[in-house]
Short mmCIF file of C-alpha atoms in Angstrom, two decimals:
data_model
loop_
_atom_site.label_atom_id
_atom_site.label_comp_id
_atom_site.label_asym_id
_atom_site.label_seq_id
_atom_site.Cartn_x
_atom_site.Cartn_y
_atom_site.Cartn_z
CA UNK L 1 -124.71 -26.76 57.74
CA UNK L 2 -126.23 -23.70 56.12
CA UNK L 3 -129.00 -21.69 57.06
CA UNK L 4 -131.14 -21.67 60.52
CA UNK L 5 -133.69 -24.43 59.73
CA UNK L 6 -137.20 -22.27 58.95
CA UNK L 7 -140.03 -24.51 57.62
CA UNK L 8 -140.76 -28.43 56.99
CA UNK L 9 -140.06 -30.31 53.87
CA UNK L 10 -142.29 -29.49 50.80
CA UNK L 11 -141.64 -33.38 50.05
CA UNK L 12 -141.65 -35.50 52.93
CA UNK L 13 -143.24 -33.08 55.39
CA UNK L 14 -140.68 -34.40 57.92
CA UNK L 15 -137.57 -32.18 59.05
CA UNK L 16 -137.44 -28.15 58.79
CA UNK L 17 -134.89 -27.83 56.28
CA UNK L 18 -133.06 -24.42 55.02
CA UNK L 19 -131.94 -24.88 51.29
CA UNK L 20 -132.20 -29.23 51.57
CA UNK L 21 -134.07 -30.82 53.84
CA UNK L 22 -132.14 -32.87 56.36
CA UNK L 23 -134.53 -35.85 56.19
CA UNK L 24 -134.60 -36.73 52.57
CA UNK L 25 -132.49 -34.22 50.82
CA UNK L 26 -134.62 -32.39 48.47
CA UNK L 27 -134.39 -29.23 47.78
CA UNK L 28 -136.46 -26.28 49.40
CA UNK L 29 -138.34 -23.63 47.89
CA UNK L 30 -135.91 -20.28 47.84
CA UNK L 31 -137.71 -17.74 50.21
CA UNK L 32 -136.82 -13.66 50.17
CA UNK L 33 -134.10 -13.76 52.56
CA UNK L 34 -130.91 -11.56 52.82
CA UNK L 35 -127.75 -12.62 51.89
CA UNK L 36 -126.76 -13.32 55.61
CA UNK L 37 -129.95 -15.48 56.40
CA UNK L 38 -129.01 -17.00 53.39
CA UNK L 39 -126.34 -18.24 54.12
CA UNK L 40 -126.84 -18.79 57.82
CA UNK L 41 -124.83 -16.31 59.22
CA UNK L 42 -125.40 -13.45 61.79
CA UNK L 43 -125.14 -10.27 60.80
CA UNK L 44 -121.58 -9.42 61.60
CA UNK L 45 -119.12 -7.73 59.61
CA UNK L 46 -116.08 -10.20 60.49
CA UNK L 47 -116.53 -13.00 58.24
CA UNK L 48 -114.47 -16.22 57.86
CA UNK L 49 -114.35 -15.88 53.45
CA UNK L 50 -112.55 -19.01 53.34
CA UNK L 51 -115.41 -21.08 54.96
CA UNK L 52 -117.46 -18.91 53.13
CA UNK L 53 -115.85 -19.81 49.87
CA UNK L 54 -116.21 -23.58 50.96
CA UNK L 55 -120.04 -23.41 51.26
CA UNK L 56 -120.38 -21.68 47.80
CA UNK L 57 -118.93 -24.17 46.28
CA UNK L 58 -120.48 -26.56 48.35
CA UNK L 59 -124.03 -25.02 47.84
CA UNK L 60 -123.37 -24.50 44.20
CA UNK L 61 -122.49 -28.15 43.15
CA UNK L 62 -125.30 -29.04 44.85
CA UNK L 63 -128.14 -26.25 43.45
CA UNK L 64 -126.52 -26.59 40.28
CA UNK L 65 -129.92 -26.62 37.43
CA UNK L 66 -127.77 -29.96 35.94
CA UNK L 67 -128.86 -31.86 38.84
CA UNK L 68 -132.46 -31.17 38.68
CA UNK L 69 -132.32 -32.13 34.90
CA UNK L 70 -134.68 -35.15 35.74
CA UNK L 71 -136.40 -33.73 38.49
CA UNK L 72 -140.00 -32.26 38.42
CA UNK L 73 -140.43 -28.61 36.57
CA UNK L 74 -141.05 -27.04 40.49
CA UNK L 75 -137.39 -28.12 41.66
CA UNK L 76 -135.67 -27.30 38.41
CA UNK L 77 -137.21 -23.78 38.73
CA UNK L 78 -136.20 -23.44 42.23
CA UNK L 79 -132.89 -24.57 41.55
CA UNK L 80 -132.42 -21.93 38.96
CA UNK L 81 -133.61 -19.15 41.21
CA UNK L 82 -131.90 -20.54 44.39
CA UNK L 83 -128.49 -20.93 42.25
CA UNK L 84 -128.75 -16.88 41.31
CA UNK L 85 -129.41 -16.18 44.93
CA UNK L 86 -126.08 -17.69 45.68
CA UNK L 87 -124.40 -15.87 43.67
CA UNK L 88 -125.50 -12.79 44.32
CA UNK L 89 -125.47 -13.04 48.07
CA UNK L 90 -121.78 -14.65 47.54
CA UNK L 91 -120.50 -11.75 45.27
CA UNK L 92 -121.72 -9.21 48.01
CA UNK L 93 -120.58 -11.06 51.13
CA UNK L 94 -117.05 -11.80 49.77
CA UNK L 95 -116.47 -8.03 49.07
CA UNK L 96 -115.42 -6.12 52.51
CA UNK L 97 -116.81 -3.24 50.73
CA UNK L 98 -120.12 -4.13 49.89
CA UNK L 99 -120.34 -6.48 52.47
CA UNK L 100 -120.12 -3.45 54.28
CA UNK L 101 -122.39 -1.00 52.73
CA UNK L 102 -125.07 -3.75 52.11
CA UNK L 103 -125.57 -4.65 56.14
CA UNK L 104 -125.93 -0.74 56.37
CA UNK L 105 -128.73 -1.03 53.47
CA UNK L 106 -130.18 -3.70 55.68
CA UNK L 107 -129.95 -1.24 58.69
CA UNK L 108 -132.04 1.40 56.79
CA UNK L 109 -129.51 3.38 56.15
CA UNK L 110 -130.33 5.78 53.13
CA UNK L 111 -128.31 8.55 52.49
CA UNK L 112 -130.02 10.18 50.26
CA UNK L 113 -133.33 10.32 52.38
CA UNK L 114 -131.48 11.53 54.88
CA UNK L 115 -129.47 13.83 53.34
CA UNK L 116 -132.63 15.48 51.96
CA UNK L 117 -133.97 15.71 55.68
CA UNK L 118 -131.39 17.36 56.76
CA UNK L 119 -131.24 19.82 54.60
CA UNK L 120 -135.34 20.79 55.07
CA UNK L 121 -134.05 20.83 58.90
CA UNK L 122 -131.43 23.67 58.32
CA UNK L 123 -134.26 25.36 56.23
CA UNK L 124 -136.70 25.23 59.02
CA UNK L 125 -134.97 25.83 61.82
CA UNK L 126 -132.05 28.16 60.63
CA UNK L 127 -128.98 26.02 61.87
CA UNK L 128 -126.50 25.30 59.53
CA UNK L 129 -126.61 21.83 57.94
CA UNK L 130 -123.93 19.07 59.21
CA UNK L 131 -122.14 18.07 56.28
CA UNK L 132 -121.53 14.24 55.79
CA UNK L 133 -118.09 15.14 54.18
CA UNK L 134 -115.75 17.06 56.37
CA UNK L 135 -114.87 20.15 55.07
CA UNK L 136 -110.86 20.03 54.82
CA UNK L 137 -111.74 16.80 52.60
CA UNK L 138 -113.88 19.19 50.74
CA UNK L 139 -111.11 21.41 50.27
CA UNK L 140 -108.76 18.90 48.95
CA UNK L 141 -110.95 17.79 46.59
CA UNK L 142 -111.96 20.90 44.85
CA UNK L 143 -108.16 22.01 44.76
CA UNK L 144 -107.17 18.40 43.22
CA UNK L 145 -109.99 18.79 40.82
CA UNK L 146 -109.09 22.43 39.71
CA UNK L 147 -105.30 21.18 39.10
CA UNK L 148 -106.58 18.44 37.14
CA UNK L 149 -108.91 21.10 34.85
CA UNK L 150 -105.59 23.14 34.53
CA UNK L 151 -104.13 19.94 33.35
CA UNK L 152 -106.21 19.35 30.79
CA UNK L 153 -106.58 22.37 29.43
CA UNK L 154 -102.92 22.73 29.31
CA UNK L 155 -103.15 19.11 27.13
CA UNK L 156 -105.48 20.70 24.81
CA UNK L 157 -102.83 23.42 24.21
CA UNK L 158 -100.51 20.40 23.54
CA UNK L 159 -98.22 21.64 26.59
CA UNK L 160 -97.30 19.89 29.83
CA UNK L 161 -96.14 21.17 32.79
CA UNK L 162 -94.25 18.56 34.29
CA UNK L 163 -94.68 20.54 37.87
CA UNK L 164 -97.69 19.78 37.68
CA UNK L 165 -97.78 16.64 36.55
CA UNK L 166 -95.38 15.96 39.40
CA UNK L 167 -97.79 17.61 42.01
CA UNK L 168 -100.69 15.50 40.99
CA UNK L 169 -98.91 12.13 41.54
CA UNK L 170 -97.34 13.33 44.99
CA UNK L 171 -101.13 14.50 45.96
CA UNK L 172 -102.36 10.89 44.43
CA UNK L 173 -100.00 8.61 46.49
CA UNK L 174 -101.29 10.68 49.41
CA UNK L 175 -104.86 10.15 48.58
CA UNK L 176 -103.82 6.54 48.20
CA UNK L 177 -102.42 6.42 51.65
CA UNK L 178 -105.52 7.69 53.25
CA UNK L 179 -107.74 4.97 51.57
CA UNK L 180 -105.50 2.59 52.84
CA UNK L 181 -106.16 4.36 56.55
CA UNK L 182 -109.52 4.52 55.93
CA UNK L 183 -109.53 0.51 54.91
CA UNK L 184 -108.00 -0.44 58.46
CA UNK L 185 -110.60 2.11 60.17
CA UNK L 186 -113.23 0.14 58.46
CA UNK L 187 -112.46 -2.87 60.21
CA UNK L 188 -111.98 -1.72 63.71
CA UNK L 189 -115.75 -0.57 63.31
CA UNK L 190 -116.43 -4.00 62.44
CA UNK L 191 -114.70 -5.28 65.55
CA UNK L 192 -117.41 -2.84 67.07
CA UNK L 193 -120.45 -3.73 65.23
CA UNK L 194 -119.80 -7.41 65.89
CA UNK L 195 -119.15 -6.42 69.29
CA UNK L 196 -122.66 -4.61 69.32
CA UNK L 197 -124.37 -7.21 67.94
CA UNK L 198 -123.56 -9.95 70.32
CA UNK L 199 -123.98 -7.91 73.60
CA UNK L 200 -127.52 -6.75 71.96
CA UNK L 201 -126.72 -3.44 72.62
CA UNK L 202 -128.66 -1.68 69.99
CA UNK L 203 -127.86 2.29 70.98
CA UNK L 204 -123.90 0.72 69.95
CA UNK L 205 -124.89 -0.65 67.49
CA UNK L 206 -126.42 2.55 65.76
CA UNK L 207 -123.52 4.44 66.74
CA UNK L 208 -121.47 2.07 64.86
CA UNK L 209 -123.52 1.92 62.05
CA UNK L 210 -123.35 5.98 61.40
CA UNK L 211 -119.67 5.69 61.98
CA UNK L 212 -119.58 3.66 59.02
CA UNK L 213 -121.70 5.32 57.02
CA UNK L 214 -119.38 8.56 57.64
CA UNK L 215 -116.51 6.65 56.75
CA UNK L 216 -117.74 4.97 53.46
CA UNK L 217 -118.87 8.26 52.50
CA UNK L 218 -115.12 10.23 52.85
CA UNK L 219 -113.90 6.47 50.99
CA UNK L 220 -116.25 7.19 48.18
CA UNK L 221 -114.81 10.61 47.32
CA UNK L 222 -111.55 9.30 47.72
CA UNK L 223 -111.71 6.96 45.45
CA UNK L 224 -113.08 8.66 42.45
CA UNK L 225 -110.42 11.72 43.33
CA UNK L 226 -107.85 9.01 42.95
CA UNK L 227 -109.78 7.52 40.10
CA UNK L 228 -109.83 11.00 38.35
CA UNK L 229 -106.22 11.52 38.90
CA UNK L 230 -105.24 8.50 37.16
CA UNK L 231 -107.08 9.08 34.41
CA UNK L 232 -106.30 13.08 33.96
CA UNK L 233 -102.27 11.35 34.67
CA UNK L 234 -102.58 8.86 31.73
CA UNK L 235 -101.52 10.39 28.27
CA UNK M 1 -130.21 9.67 30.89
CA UNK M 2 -131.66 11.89 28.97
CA UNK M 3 -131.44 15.58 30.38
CA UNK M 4 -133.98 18.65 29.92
CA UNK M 5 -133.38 20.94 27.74
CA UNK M 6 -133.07 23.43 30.58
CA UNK M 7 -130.34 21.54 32.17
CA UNK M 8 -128.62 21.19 29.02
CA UNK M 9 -128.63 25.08 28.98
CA UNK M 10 -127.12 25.18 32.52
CA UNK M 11 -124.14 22.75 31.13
CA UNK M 12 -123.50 24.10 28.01
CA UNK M 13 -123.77 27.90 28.81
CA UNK M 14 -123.14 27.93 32.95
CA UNK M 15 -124.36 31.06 34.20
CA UNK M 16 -121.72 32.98 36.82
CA UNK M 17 -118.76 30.05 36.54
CA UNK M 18 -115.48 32.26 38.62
CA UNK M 19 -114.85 33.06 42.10
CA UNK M 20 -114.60 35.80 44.79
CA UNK M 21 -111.57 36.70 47.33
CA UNK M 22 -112.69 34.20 50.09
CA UNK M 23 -111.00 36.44 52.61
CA UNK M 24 -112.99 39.89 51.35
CA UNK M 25 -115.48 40.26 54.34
CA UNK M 26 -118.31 40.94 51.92
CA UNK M 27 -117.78 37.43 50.57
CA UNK M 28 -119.24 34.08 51.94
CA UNK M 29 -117.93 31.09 50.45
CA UNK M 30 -120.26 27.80 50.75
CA UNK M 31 -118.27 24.57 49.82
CA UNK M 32 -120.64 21.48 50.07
CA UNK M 33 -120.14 17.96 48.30
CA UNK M 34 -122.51 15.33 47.92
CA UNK M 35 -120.96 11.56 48.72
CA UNK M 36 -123.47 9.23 46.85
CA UNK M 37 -122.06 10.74 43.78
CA UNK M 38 -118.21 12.61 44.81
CA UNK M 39 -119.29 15.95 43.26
CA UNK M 40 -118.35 19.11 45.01
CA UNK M 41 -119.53 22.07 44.19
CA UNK M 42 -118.17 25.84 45.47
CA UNK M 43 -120.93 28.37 45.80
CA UNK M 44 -119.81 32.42 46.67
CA UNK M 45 -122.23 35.58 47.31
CA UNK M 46 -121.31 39.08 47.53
CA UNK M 47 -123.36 40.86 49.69
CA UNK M 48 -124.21 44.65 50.51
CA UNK M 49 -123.96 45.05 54.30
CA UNK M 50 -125.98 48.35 54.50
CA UNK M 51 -129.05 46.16 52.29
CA UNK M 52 -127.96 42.80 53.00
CA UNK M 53 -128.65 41.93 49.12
CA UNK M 54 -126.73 39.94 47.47
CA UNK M 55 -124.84 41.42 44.89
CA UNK M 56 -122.86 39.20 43.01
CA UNK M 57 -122.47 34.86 43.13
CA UNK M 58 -120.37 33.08 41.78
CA UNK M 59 -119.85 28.84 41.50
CA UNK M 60 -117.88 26.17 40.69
CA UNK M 61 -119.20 22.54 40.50
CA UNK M 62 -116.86 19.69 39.80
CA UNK M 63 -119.70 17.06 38.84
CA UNK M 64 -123.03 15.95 36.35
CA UNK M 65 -124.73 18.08 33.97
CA UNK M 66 -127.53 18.29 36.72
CA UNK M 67 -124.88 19.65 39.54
CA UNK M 68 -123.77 22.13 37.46
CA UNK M 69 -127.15 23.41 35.88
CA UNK M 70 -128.53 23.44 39.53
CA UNK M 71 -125.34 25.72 41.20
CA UNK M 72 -125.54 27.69 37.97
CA UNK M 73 -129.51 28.48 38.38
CA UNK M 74 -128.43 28.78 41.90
CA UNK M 75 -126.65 31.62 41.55
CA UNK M 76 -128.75 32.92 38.95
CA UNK M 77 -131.39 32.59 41.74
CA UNK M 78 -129.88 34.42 44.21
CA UNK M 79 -128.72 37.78 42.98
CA UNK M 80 -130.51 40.80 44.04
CA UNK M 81 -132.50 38.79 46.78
CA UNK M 82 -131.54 39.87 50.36
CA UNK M 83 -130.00 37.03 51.97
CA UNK M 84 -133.51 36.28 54.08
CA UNK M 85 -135.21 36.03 50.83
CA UNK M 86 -132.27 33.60 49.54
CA UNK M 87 -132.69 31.26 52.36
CA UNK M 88 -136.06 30.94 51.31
CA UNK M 89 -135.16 29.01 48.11
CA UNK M 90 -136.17 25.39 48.30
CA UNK M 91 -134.05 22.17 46.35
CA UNK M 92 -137.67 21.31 45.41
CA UNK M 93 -137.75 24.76 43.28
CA UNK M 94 -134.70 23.50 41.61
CA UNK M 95 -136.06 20.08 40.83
CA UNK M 96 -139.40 21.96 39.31
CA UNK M 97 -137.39 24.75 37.10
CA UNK M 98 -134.44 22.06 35.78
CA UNK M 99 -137.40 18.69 35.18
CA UNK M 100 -135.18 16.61 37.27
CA UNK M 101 -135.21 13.21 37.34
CA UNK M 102 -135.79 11.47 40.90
CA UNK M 103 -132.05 10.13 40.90
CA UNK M 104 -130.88 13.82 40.14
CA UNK M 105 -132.76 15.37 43.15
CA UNK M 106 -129.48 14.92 45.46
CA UNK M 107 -128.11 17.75 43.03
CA UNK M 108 -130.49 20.32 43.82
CA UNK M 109 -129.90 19.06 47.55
CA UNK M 110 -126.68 20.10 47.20
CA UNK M 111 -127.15 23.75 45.52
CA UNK M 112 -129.54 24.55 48.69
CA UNK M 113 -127.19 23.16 51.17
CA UNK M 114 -124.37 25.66 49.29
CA UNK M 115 -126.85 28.99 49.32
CA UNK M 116 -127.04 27.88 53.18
CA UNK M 117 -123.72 27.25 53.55
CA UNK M 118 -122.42 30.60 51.95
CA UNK M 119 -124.79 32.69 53.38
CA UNK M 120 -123.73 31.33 57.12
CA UNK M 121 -120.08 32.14 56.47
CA UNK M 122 -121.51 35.44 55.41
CA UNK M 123 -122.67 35.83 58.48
CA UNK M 124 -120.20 34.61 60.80
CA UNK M 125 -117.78 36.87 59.29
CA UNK M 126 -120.12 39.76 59.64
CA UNK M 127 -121.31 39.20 63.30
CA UNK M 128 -124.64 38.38 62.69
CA UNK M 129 -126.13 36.43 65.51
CA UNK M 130 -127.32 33.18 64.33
CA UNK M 131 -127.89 29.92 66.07
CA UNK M 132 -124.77 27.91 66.93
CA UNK M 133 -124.87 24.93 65.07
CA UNK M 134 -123.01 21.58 65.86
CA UNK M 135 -119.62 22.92 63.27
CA UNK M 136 -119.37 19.74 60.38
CA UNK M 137 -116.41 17.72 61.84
CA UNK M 138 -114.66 15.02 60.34
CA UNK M 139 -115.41 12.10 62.73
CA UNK M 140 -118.98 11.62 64.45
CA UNK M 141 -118.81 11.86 68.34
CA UNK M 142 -116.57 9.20 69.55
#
């Protein structure tokens, strides 16, 4: 059954019910939960989405505004609101990725925040500032990016080199290879994090959490390189 | 988005766009990237090691309009200040001189972290003592 039981029944005041109550089967009022609460899962990062799928479907037939058509204005509404919290929290749980990066949301990570401390840190104190991306990635990138520029300019002259061309989708396929490394890293963290969570071991657990957010981070720029790529390759 | 005319400046006209010889020991080459958005942008100074003013700079920013205008006032910024006056330049001074947005701010972030950055390479190559600094590695502490 979904969701950790949390209040009594609006309606018949009788068993605490998550999204119906298990007495008489209305439905509750939605309350601000995350997506995990929602659907009454811990917060771990392995995730059964075939049971998840199950209880989408389940939850959605049965929140589904049709139902409520002859039921009072309050349930309809809730329906409505409960229905778009489904999907939402379904879209993002489904999605390794944003599974991913939205538990780290929930673990108040923000990199921009703390990208900005940092960097009044190194002014303070003199010391130069970590940087999230590691600097042979760095590297890569800007040298990708300035063969793509030569690329295009060379387009605009209406020439191509095909050495280059070539160069660009040997350099891609690598990129494409490290994603895929970077995917299977992912989910040993996970293994981790899960690991973490269950032995409440909360000094893990932030390790874990910045080893993700490092990771994620050298993903991101991976993927728009390759993204970039592509599209300076097409013709 | 729309961007200020200042910015739009930056973009269209980008002041100092080349590079340096990395290798020349005058040179210090800052390379910094920010991950929310994938932009990188390379940052170079020229310095005079009898004044320790920087002589020439030189960027290149593979990003937004608001990278580029804030490495190109960046650079702008820094010539003819010694490099203790250049560390003194704050992202926050780039936010106030280019009107940007909140969601931009990471952009001026980054120009400060690549003054920093290129001014420490400066310095190691010169043999300036500095405080040691955990170097950026490519995994966190296992």
């Amino acid at each position: 059954m979904p969701g950790d039981a949390t209040t009594t029944c609006w309606s018949c005041g009788d068993m605490r019910a998550a999204h119906f109550c298990s007495s008489c089967g209305k439905v509750q009022p939605p309350a601000p939960v995350d997506y995990f609460t929602f659907f009454g899962l811990p917060r771990k990062l392995n995730l059964d989405t075939a049971a998840l799928e199950v209880e989408f479907y389940e939850l959605s037939r049965r929140l589904h505004p049709d139902v409520y058509g002859r039921a009072d204005s309050k349930e309809q509404h809730w329906s409505l609101e409960k229905s778009s919290q489904l999907n939402d929290a379904y879209r993002i749980l489904k999605d390794p990725i944003r599974r991913t990066e939205y538990l780290l949301r929930l673990e108040g990570i923000e990199l921009e925040e703390q990208s900005k401390t940092a960097t009044e840190k190194a002014r303070n104190t003199g010391e130069l500032k970590k940087q999230i991306v590691p600097p042979e990635l760095l590297e890569e990138v800007f040298n990708l990016n300035m063969e793509l520029q030569e690329l295009r300019t060379q387009r605009q002259m209406g020439e191509d080199d095909p050495a280059l061309i070539e160069e660009l989708g040997r350099q891609k396929l690598e990129l494409e290879r490290k994603f895929e490394a970077l995917s299977k890293e992912l989910r040993t963290y996970w293994d981790e994090w899960d690991q973490a969570v269950e032995n409440g071991n909360d000094q893990e657990r932030r390790k874990v959490r910045d080893k993700m957010v490092d990771l994620l981070n050298r993903r991101n720029y991976i993927r728009n390189l390759v993204r970039d790529v592509n599209e300076g390759l097409e013709t | 988005m729309a961007y200020s005319d200042k910015v739009l400046d930056h973009y269209s006209n980008p002041r100092n766009v080349g590079s340096m010889d990395k290798n020349s020991r005058d040179v210090g080459t800052g390379l910094v990237g920010a991950p929310e958005c994938g932009d990188v942008m390379k940052l170079q100074i020229k310095v005079n090691p009898q004044t320790s003013v920087i002589e020439d700079a030189k960027f290149k920013t593979f990003g937004c309009g608001s990278a580029i205008a804030s490495s190109s006032l960046a650079t702008e910024w820094v010539k003819g200040k010694t490099i203790d006056e250049a560390l003194q330049i704050k992202n926050t001074e780039i936010v106030q001189e280019l009107s940007l947005p909140p969601v931009k701010i990471h952009c001026s972030v980054l120009a400060e972290d690549a003054i920093r950055a290129a001014i420490h390479d400066w310095k190691k190559k010169n043999g300036t003592t500095e405080k040691t600094a955990a170097p950026a590695e490519a995994k966190a502490s296992p």
